[in-house]
Tab-separated table of C-alpha atoms in Angstrom:
chain	number	residue	atom	x	y	z
H	34	ASP	CA	-12.520	6.328	9.604
H	35	VAL	CA	-13.816	5.465	6.190
H	36	LYS	CA	-17.002	3.510	6.325
H	37	VAL	CA	-18.345	1.446	3.464
H	38	THR	CA	-21.616	-0.312	4.141
H	39	GLN	CA	-23.565	-2.838	2.134
H	40	SER	CA	-27.292	-3.306	2.456
H	41	SER	CA	-27.252	-7.009	3.315
H	42	ARG	CA	-24.734	-9.507	4.673
H	43	TYR	CA	-26.674	-12.496	3.400
H	44	LEU	CA	-29.240	-12.697	0.619
H	45	VAL	CA	-31.140	-15.613	-0.877
H	46	LYS	CA	-32.946	-15.152	-4.193
H	47	ARG	CA	-34.580	-17.339	-6.796
H	48	THR	CA	-33.503	-17.793	-10.385
H	49	GLY	CA	-34.935	-15.079	-12.592
H	50	GLU	CA	-35.462	-12.539	-9.827
H	51	LYS	CA	-34.152	-9.008	-10.154
H	52	VAL	CA	-31.628	-8.347	-7.397
H	53	PHE	CA	-30.330	-5.054	-6.059
H	54	LEU	CA	-27.170	-4.823	-3.989
H	55	GLU	CA	-26.591	-1.445	-2.406
H	56	CYS	CA	-23.351	0.135	-1.276
H	57	VAL	CA	-22.889	3.405	0.574
H	58	GLN	CA	-19.682	5.211	1.542
H	59	ASP	CA	-19.458	8.185	3.864
H	60	MET	CA	-16.094	9.720	2.913
H	61	ASP	CA	-16.992	11.680	-0.203
H	62	HIS	CA	-15.002	9.267	-2.346
H	63	GLU	CA	-15.228	9.667	-6.083
H	64	ASN	CA	-14.448	6.096	-7.081
H	65	MET	CA	-16.604	3.105	-6.279
H	66	PHE	CA	-16.210	-0.525	-7.300
H	67	TRP	CA	-18.074	-3.807	-7.331
H	68	TYR	CA	-16.180	-7.091	-7.140
H	69	ARG	CA	-17.227	-10.661	-6.838
H	70	GLN	CA	-15.136	-13.078	-4.822
H	71	ASP	CA	-15.094	-16.798	-5.509
H	72	PRO	CA	-12.860	-19.467	-3.937
H	73	GLY	CA	-9.755	-20.053	-5.989
H	74	LEU	CA	-10.475	-17.094	-8.266
H	75	GLY	CA	-9.761	-14.176	-5.974
H	76	LEU	CA	-11.572	-10.889	-6.571
H	77	ARG	CA	-12.779	-9.972	-10.014
H	78	LEU	CA	-13.964	-6.513	-10.964
H	79	ILE	CA	-17.526	-6.303	-12.257
H	80	TYR	CA	-18.047	-2.560	-12.705
H	81	PHE	CA	-16.643	0.652	-11.366
H	82	SER	CA	-17.596	4.294	-11.319
H	83	TYR	CA	-15.409	7.356	-11.006
H	84	ASP	CA	-18.182	9.920	-10.885
H	85	VAL	CA	-21.901	10.271	-10.473
H	86	LYS	CA	-23.749	8.745	-13.423
H	87	MET	CA	-20.460	7.446	-14.830
H	88	LYS	CA	-19.680	3.760	-15.064
H	89	GLU	CA	-17.151	1.519	-16.704
H	90	LYS	CA	-17.127	-2.207	-17.274
H	91	GLY	CA	-14.682	-4.294	-15.365
H	92	ASP	CA	-13.494	-7.769	-16.227
H	93	ILE	CA	-16.775	-9.656	-15.818
H	94	PRO	CA	-19.729	-7.311	-16.466
H	95	GLU	CA	-21.984	-9.832	-18.203
H	96	GLY	CA	-25.270	-10.317	-16.413
H	97	TYR	CA	-24.828	-7.209	-14.261
H	98	SER	CA	-25.594	-3.534	-14.441
H	99	VAL	CA	-24.911	-0.649	-12.063
H	100	SER	CA	-26.375	2.657	-11.057
H	101	ARG	CA	-24.782	5.681	-9.451
H	102	GLU	CA	-27.274	8.484	-9.005
H	103	LYS	CA	-25.589	9.954	-5.936
H	104	LYS	CA	-21.922	10.204	-5.099
H	105	GLU	CA	-22.164	8.126	-1.940
H	106	ARG	CA	-24.238	5.263	-3.355
H	107	PHE	CA	-23.365	2.610	-5.923
H	108	SER	CA	-25.848	-0.119	-6.749
H	109	LEU	CA	-25.223	-3.443	-8.430
H	110	ILE	CA	-28.174	-4.936	-10.286
H	111	LEU	CA	-28.681	-8.495	-11.386
H	112	GLU	CA	-31.427	-8.165	-13.996
H	113	SER	CA	-32.328	-11.859	-13.924
H	114	ALA	CA	-30.417	-13.771	-11.292
H	115	SER	CA	-28.890	-17.101	-12.232
H	116	THR	CA	-27.313	-19.822	-10.110
H	117	ASN	CA	-23.847	-19.026	-11.456
H	118	GLN	CA	-24.141	-15.607	-9.821
H	119	THR	CA	-24.077	-17.199	-6.375
H	120	SER	CA	-21.051	-15.535	-4.833
H	121	MET	CA	-19.679	-13.045	-2.339
H	122	TYR	CA	-20.029	-9.475	-3.590
H	123	LEU	CA	-17.692	-6.798	-2.299
H	124	CYS	CA	-18.076	-3.076	-2.714
H	125	ALA	CA	-15.123	-0.713	-2.390
H	126	SER	CA	-14.430	2.992	-2.654
H	127	SER	CA	-11.361	5.160	-3.056
H	128	PRO	CA	-10.760	8.908	-2.939
H	129	GLY	CA	-10.210	9.395	-6.671
H	130	ARG	CA	-8.842	12.118	-8.884
H	131	GLY	CA	-6.239	14.454	-7.515
H	132	ARG	CA	-6.253	12.940	-4.073
H	133	VAL	CA	-3.190	11.701	-2.257
H	134	THR	CA	-4.158	8.163	-1.487
H	135	ASP	CA	-5.268	5.477	-3.882
H	136	THR	CA	-6.175	2.903	-1.259
H	137	GLN	CA	-9.468	1.140	-1.732
H	138	TYR	CA	-11.727	0.662	1.283
H	139	PHE	CA	-13.992	-2.336	1.333
H	140	GLY	CA	-17.444	-3.051	2.646
H	141	PRO	CA	-18.242	-6.201	4.649
H	142	GLY	CA	-19.572	-8.066	1.625
H	143	THR	CA	-22.905	-9.579	0.637
H	144	ARG	CA	-23.101	-13.336	0.303
H	145	LEU	CA	-25.703	-13.950	-2.376
H	146	THR	CA	-27.216	-17.360	-2.958
H	147	VAL	CA	-29.378	-17.898	-6.039
H	148	LEU	CA	-31.578	-20.991	-5.870
S	78	ALA	CA	-3.094	-6.580	-19.286
S	79	GLN	CA	-1.634	-6.879	-15.840
S	80	THR	CA	-1.678	-10.174	-13.971
S	81	VAL	CA	-0.898	-11.001	-10.358
S	82	THR	CA	0.155	-14.478	-9.260
S	83	GLN	CA	0.165	-15.856	-5.743
S	84	SER	CA	1.702	-19.293	-5.955
S	85	GLN	CA	0.847	-20.453	-2.427
S	86	PRO	CA	-2.877	-21.202	-2.011
S	87	GLU	CA	-2.409	-22.099	1.661
S	88	MET	CA	0.265	-21.632	4.279
S	89	SER	CA	0.582	-22.183	7.982
S	90	VAL	CA	2.946	-20.862	10.613
S	91	GLN	CA	3.428	-21.252	14.338
S	92	GLU	CA	2.620	-18.357	16.582
S	93	ALA	CA	5.592	-15.990	17.094
S	94	GLU	CA	7.403	-17.260	14.005
S	95	THR	CA	8.019	-15.464	10.722
S	96	VAL	CA	6.295	-16.272	7.452
S	97	THR	CA	6.705	-14.939	3.917
S	98	LEU	CA	3.927	-14.845	1.337
S	99	SER	CA	4.914	-14.682	-2.314
S	100	CYS	CA	3.516	-12.515	-5.074
S	101	THR	CA	4.678	-11.919	-8.621
S	102	TYR	CA	3.117	-9.692	-11.215
S	103	ASP	CA	3.393	-8.988	-14.882
S	104	THR	CA	3.184	-5.502	-16.323
S	105	SER	CA	4.750	-3.275	-18.919
S	106	GLU	CA	4.021	-0.193	-16.827
S	107	ASN	CA	6.828	1.657	-15.103
S	108	ASN	CA	4.773	3.583	-12.589
S	109	TYR	CA	2.376	1.631	-10.400
S	110	TYR	CA	1.374	0.649	-6.887
S	111	LEU	CA	1.345	-2.687	-5.109
S	112	PHE	CA	-0.776	-3.685	-2.150
S	113	TRP	CA	-1.325	-6.465	0.317
S	114	TYR	CA	-4.867	-6.774	1.609
S	115	LYS	CA	-5.994	-8.987	4.485
S	116	GLN	CA	-9.409	-10.609	4.806
S	117	PRO	CA	-9.961	-12.276	8.212
S	118	PRO	CA	-12.616	-14.998	8.384
S	119	SER	CA	-16.077	-13.427	8.021
S	120	ARG	CA	-14.636	-9.967	8.374
S	121	GLN	CA	-13.955	-6.955	6.223
S	122	MET	CA	-11.014	-6.723	3.822
S	123	ILE	CA	-8.445	-4.228	5.049
S	124	LEU	CA	-5.226	-2.813	3.679
S	125	VAL	CA	-2.051	-4.218	5.227
S	126	ILE	CA	0.655	-2.403	3.334
S	127	ARG	CA	1.280	-0.545	0.075
S	128	GLN	CA	4.329	0.173	-2.044
S	129	GLU	CA	4.926	2.764	-4.751
S	130	ALA	CA	6.977	1.347	-7.597
S	131	TYR	CA	9.142	4.455	-7.845
S	132	LYS	CA	10.332	4.021	-4.258
S	133	GLN	CA	13.333	1.780	-3.790
S	134	GLN	CA	12.866	1.487	-0.058
S	135	ASN	CA	10.701	-1.416	1.035
S	136	ALA	CA	7.531	-0.466	2.901
S	137	THR	CA	7.137	-1.467	6.536
S	138	GLU	CA	4.135	-1.392	8.846
S	139	ASN	CA	4.933	-2.687	12.315
S	140	ARG	CA	5.289	-6.484	11.987
S	141	PHE	CA	4.556	-6.412	8.258
S	142	SER	CA	7.194	-5.662	5.663
S	143	VAL	CA	7.612	-6.244	1.953
S	144	ASN	CA	10.469	-7.289	-0.257
S	145	PHE	CA	9.906	-5.376	-3.486
S	146	GLN	CA	12.074	-6.468	-6.389
S	147	LYS	CA	11.035	-4.331	-9.342
S	148	ALA	CA	13.255	-5.969	-11.939
S	149	ALA	CA	12.048	-9.413	-10.932
S	150	LYS	CA	8.455	-8.161	-10.597
S	151	SER	CA	8.219	-9.693	-7.180
S	152	PHE	CA	6.424	-8.342	-4.113
S	153	SER	CA	6.521	-10.659	-1.111
S	154	LEU	CA	5.011	-9.996	2.313
S	155	LYS	CA	6.864	-10.893	5.483
S	156	ILE	CA	4.964	-11.221	8.740
S	157	SER	CA	7.181	-11.257	11.806
S	158	ASP	CA	6.175	-12.525	15.238
S	159	SER	CA	2.989	-14.059	13.827
S	160	GLN	CA	-0.128	-13.729	15.946
S	161	LEU	CA	-3.352	-15.714	15.982
S	162	GLY	CA	-5.139	-12.633	14.664
S	163	ASP	CA	-3.047	-12.787	11.506
S	164	THR	CA	-5.053	-15.804	10.382
S	165	ALA	CA	-6.726	-14.602	7.191
S	166	MET	CA	-6.782	-14.644	3.418
S	167	TYR	CA	-4.084	-12.393	2.035
S	168	PHE	CA	-4.432	-10.835	-1.386
S	169	CYS	CA	-1.709	-9.201	-3.385
S	170	ALA	CA	-2.957	-6.472	-5.721
S	171	PHE	CA	-1.616	-4.228	-8.473
S	172	MET	CA	-2.757	-0.797	-9.577
S	173	LYS	CA	-1.183	1.124	-12.400
S	174	HIS	CA	-0.651	4.800	-11.913
S	175	VAL	CA	-3.322	6.842	-13.590
S	176	PRO	CA	-2.778	10.530	-14.289
S	177	GLN	CA	-5.066	12.997	-12.619
S	178	GLY	CA	-8.538	12.693	-14.032
S	179	GLY	CA	-8.378	8.968	-14.572
S	180	SER	CA	-9.764	6.091	-12.579
S	181	GLU	CA	-8.096	3.290	-10.683
S	182	LYS	CA	-8.486	-0.440	-11.071
S	183	LEU	CA	-7.041	-3.028	-8.749
S	184	VAL	CA	-5.924	-6.360	-10.156
S	185	PHE	CA	-5.916	-9.048	-7.488
S	186	GLY	CA	-4.131	-12.328	-7.104
S	187	LYS	CA	-6.129	-15.392	-6.120
S	188	GLY	CA	-5.096	-15.156	-2.500
S	189	THR	CA	-3.139	-17.117	0.090
S	190	LYS	CA	-4.927	-18.574	3.070
S	191	LEU	CA	-2.672	-18.154	6.099
S	192	THR	CA	-3.305	-20.043	9.312
S	193	VAL	CA	-1.397	-19.148	12.465
S	194	ASN	CA	-1.273	-22.091	14.850
S	195	PRO	CA	-0.952	-21.726	18.636
Protein backbone atom coordinates (compact mmCIF):
# COMPACT_ATOMS: atom_id res chain seq x y z
CA ASP A 1 0.00 0.00 0.00
CA VAL A 2 1.03 3.55 -0.64
CA LYS A 3 2.00 5.34 2.50
CA VAL A 4 2.16 9.10 2.83
CA THR A 5 3.22 10.37 6.23
CA GLN A 6 3.34 13.85 7.67
CA SER A 7 5.65 14.85 10.48
CA SER A 8 3.00 16.11 12.88
CA ARG A 9 -0.75 15.66 13.35
CA TYR A 10 -1.08 18.80 15.45
CA LEU A 11 1.18 21.83 15.63
CA VAL A 12 0.91 25.09 17.53
CA LYS A 13 3.16 28.00 16.58
CA ARG A 14 3.40 31.69 17.31
CA THR A 15 3.03 34.53 14.84
CA GLY A 16 6.30 35.25 13.09
CA GLU A 17 7.82 31.82 13.64
CA LYS A 18 9.29 29.86 10.76
CA VAL A 19 7.36 26.61 10.35
CA PHE A 20 8.35 23.44 8.55
CA LEU A 21 5.82 20.80 7.57
CA GLU A 22 7.34 17.58 6.32
CA CYS A 23 5.83 14.95 4.05
CA VAL A 24 7.31 11.61 3.08
CA GLN A 25 6.00 9.00 0.62
CA ASP A 26 7.36 5.50 0.22
CA MET A 27 6.14 4.54 -3.27
CA ASP A 28 8.70 6.25 -5.48
CA HIS A 29 6.09 8.71 -6.68
CA GLU A 30 7.25 11.56 -8.85
CA ASN A 31 4.51 14.05 -8.03
CA MET A 32 3.92 15.57 -4.63
CA PHE A 33 1.42 18.21 -3.54
CA TRP A 34 0.59 20.48 -0.64
CA TYR A 35 -2.99 21.56 -0.02
CA ARG A 36 -4.67 23.50 2.70
CA GLN A 37 -8.18 22.59 3.77
CA ASP A 38 -10.54 25.11 5.32
CA PRO A 39 -14.24 24.66 6.18
CA GLY A 40 -16.46 25.78 3.36
CA LEU A 41 -13.53 26.23 0.98
CA GLY A 42 -12.56 22.65 0.27
CA LEU A 43 -8.95 21.87 -0.64
CA ARG A 44 -6.79 24.48 -2.28
CA LEU A 45 -3.46 23.73 -3.88
CA ILE A 46 -0.49 25.62 -2.45
CA TYR A 47 2.46 24.13 -4.34
CA PHE A 48 3.32 20.97 -6.17
CA SER A 49 6.41 19.26 -7.45
CA TYR A 50 6.81 16.79 -10.29
CA ASP A 51 10.49 16.09 -9.80
CA VAL A 52 13.32 16.57 -7.38
CA LYS A 53 14.22 20.25 -7.06
CA MET A 54 11.26 21.18 -9.26
CA LYS A 55 8.30 23.12 -7.95
CA GLU A 56 5.31 24.94 -9.30
CA LYS A 57 2.92 27.37 -7.68
CA GLY A 58 -0.60 26.28 -7.07
CA ASP A 59 -3.60 28.49 -6.48
CA ILE A 60 -2.57 30.05 -3.16
CA PRO A 61 1.25 30.13 -2.88
CA GLU A 62 1.54 33.47 -1.09
CA GLY A 63 3.24 33.18 2.27
CA TYR A 64 4.56 29.68 1.56
CA SER A 65 7.59 28.08 0.01
CA VAL A 66 8.55 24.46 -0.61
CA SER A 67 11.61 22.29 -0.85
CA ARG A 68 12.15 18.97 -2.55
CA GLU A 69 15.72 17.79 -2.19
CA LYS A 70 14.88 14.09 -2.31
CA LYS A 71 12.24 12.30 -4.31
CA GLU A 72 10.41 10.93 -1.28
CA ARG A 73 10.29 14.14 0.75
CA PHE A 74 8.40 17.38 0.15
CA SER A 75 8.54 20.16 2.70
CA LEU A 76 6.21 23.11 3.11
CA ILE A 77 7.71 26.19 4.73
CA LEU A 78 5.92 29.10 6.31
CA GLU A 79 8.63 31.76 6.42
CA SER A 80 6.82 33.91 8.98
CA ALA A 81 3.65 32.29 10.25
CA SER A 82 0.52 34.40 10.50
CA THR A 83 -2.84 33.71 12.12
CA ASN A 84 -4.55 33.43 8.73
CA GLN A 85 -2.38 30.39 8.04
CA THR A 86 -4.16 28.44 10.77
CA SER A 87 -5.54 25.50 8.83
CA MET A 88 -5.37 21.81 8.05
CA TYR A 89 -2.50 21.01 5.69
CA LEU A 90 -2.66 17.92 3.52
CA CYS A 91 0.18 16.39 1.57
CA ALA A 92 -0.45 14.07 -1.38
CA SER A 93 1.57 12.13 -3.92
CA SER A 94 0.87 10.48 -7.24
CA PRO A 95 2.91 8.23 -9.53
CA GLY A 96 3.56 10.82 -12.24
CA ARG A 97 4.82 10.79 -15.79
CA GLY A 98 4.23 7.74 -17.91
CA ARG A 99 2.56 5.79 -15.17
CA VAL A 100 -0.83 4.16 -15.45
CA THR A 101 -2.63 5.68 -12.53
CA ASP A 102 -3.15 9.33 -11.76
CA THR A 103 -4.72 8.83 -8.35
CA GLN A 104 -3.42 11.03 -5.59
CA TYR A 105 -2.70 9.48 -2.20
CA PHE A 106 -3.07 11.64 0.85
CA GLY A 107 -1.32 11.90 4.17
CA PRO A 108 -3.23 12.17 7.46
CA GLY A 109 -2.91 15.95 7.59
CA THR A 110 -1.32 18.45 9.96
CA ARG A 111 -3.61 20.77 11.87
CA LEU A 112 -1.62 23.95 12.35
CA THR A 113 -2.68 26.63 14.78
CA VAL A 114 -0.87 29.98 14.71
CA LEU A 115 -1.37 32.08 17.84
CA ALA B 1 -9.71 27.51 -15.46
CA GLN B 2 -11.63 24.51 -14.30
CA THR B 3 -14.16 24.76 -11.48
CA VAL B 4 -15.98 22.09 -9.52
CA THR B 5 -19.26 22.77 -7.74
CA GLN B 6 -20.88 20.67 -5.04
CA SER B 7 -24.23 22.25 -4.33
CA GLN B 8 -25.07 20.26 -1.19
CA PRO B 9 -22.97 21.33 1.81
CA GLU B 10 -24.62 18.73 4.05
CA MET B 11 -26.75 15.66 3.57
CA SER B 12 -28.07 12.89 5.74
CA VAL B 13 -29.42 9.43 5.01
CA GLN B 14 -30.75 6.52 7.01
CA GLU B 15 -28.69 3.40 7.26
CA ALA B 16 -29.36 0.93 4.41
CA GLU B 17 -30.90 3.59 2.18
CA THR B 18 -29.51 5.11 -1.00
CA VAL B 19 -28.16 8.63 -1.32
CA THR B 20 -26.88 10.66 -4.27
CA LEU B 21 -24.31 13.43 -3.99
CA SER B 22 -24.19 16.01 -6.76
CA CYS B 23 -21.20 17.45 -8.56
CA THR B 24 -20.95 19.67 -11.61
CA TYR B 25 -17.84 21.00 -13.25
CA ASP B 26 -16.85 23.50 -15.86
CA THR B 27 -14.10 22.86 -18.37
CA SER B 28 -13.24 23.34 -22.00
CA GLU B 29 -11.08 20.22 -21.98
CA ASN B 30 -12.21 17.10 -23.77
CA ASN B 31 -9.94 14.61 -22.06
CA TYR B 32 -9.94 14.54 -18.28
CA TYR B 33 -10.56 12.51 -15.14
CA LEU B 34 -13.10 12.86 -12.37
CA PHE B 35 -12.82 11.58 -8.83
CA TRP B 36 -14.75 11.22 -5.63
CA TYR B 37 -12.66 11.31 -2.48
CA LYS B 38 -13.88 10.47 1.02
CA GLN B 39 -12.56 12.00 4.23
CA PRO B 40 -13.93 10.30 7.38
CA PRO B 41 -13.86 12.32 10.60
CA SER B 42 -10.25 12.71 11.78
CA ARG B 43 -9.06 10.21 9.24
CA GLN B 44 -7.13 10.15 6.01
CA MET B 45 -8.62 11.16 2.66
CA ILE B 46 -9.06 8.16 0.40
CA LEU B 47 -10.17 7.64 -3.17
CA VAL B 48 -13.70 6.28 -3.59
CA ILE B 49 -14.07 6.11 -7.33
CA ARG B 50 -12.65 7.57 -10.54
CA GLN B 51 -13.95 8.07 -14.06
CA GLU B 52 -12.13 8.71 -17.32
CA ALA B 53 -14.00 11.19 -19.49
CA TYR B 54 -13.44 9.16 -22.64
CA LYS B 55 -15.29 6.18 -21.16
CA GLN B 56 -19.04 6.19 -21.63
CA GLN B 57 -19.63 3.47 -19.08
CA ASN B 58 -20.21 4.72 -15.55
CA ALA B 59 -17.66 3.57 -12.98
CA THR B 60 -18.75 1.29 -10.16
CA GLU B 61 -16.99 0.20 -6.99
CA ASN B 62 -19.11 -2.11 -4.86
CA ARG B 63 -21.82 0.07 -3.28
CA PHE B 64 -20.51 3.23 -4.94
CA SER B 65 -21.41 4.20 -8.48
CA VAL B 66 -21.37 7.37 -10.53
CA ASN B 67 -23.69 8.93 -13.04
CA PHE B 68 -21.38 10.66 -15.50
CA GLN B 69 -23.10 12.99 -17.94
CA LYS B 70 -20.35 14.51 -20.07
CA ALA B 71 -22.53 16.86 -22.08
CA ALA B 72 -24.15 18.21 -18.93
CA LYS B 73 -20.79 18.25 -17.11
CA SER B 74 -22.31 16.38 -14.23
CA PHE B 75 -20.72 13.68 -12.07
CA SER B 76 -22.92 12.47 -9.23
CA LEU B 77 -22.06 9.78 -6.69
CA LYS B 78 -24.61 7.21 -5.62
CA ILE B 79 -24.10 5.28 -2.40
CA SER B 80 -26.32 2.24 -2.07
CA ASP B 81 -27.11 0.42 1.17
CA SER B 82 -25.56 3.23 3.21
CA GLN B 83 -23.51 2.20 6.22
CA LEU B 84 -22.51 4.09 9.34
CA GLY B 85 -18.91 4.00 8.12
CA ASP B 86 -19.90 6.05 5.09
CA THR B 87 -20.24 9.10 7.32
CA ALA B 88 -17.61 11.48 5.96
CA MET B 89 -16.86 14.55 3.90
CA TYR B 90 -17.04 13.73 0.22
CA PHE B 91 -15.08 15.75 -2.30
CA CYS B 92 -15.57 15.75 -6.03
CA ALA B 93 -12.39 16.52 -7.98
CA PHE B 94 -11.33 17.18 -11.56
CA MET B 95 -8.01 16.55 -13.26
CA LYS B 96 -7.32 17.37 -16.86
CA HIS B 97 -5.35 14.89 -18.86
CA VAL B 98 -1.74 15.87 -19.18
CA PRO B 99 0.45 14.33 -21.86
CA GLN B 100 3.41 12.30 -20.76
CA GLY B 101 5.99 14.53 -19.18
CA GLY B 102 3.51 16.90 -17.62
CA SER B 103 2.21 17.20 -14.10
CA GLU B 104 -1.23 16.71 -12.63
CA LYS B 105 -3.35 19.11 -10.63
CA LEU B 106 -6.57 18.23 -8.89
CA VAL B 107 -9.31 20.82 -8.64
CA PHE B 108 -11.63 20.10 -5.73
CA GLY B 109 -15.17 21.05 -4.92
CA LYS B 110 -15.96 22.43 -1.48
CA GLY B 111 -17.25 19.12 -0.23
CA THR B 112 -20.48 17.55 1.01
CA LYS B 113 -20.74 16.41 4.59
CA LEU B 114 -22.68 13.14 4.63
CA THR B 115 -24.11 11.73 7.84
CA VAL B 116 -25.51 8.21 7.92
CA ASN B 117 -28.02 7.82 10.73
CA PRO B 118 -28.75 4.50 12.46
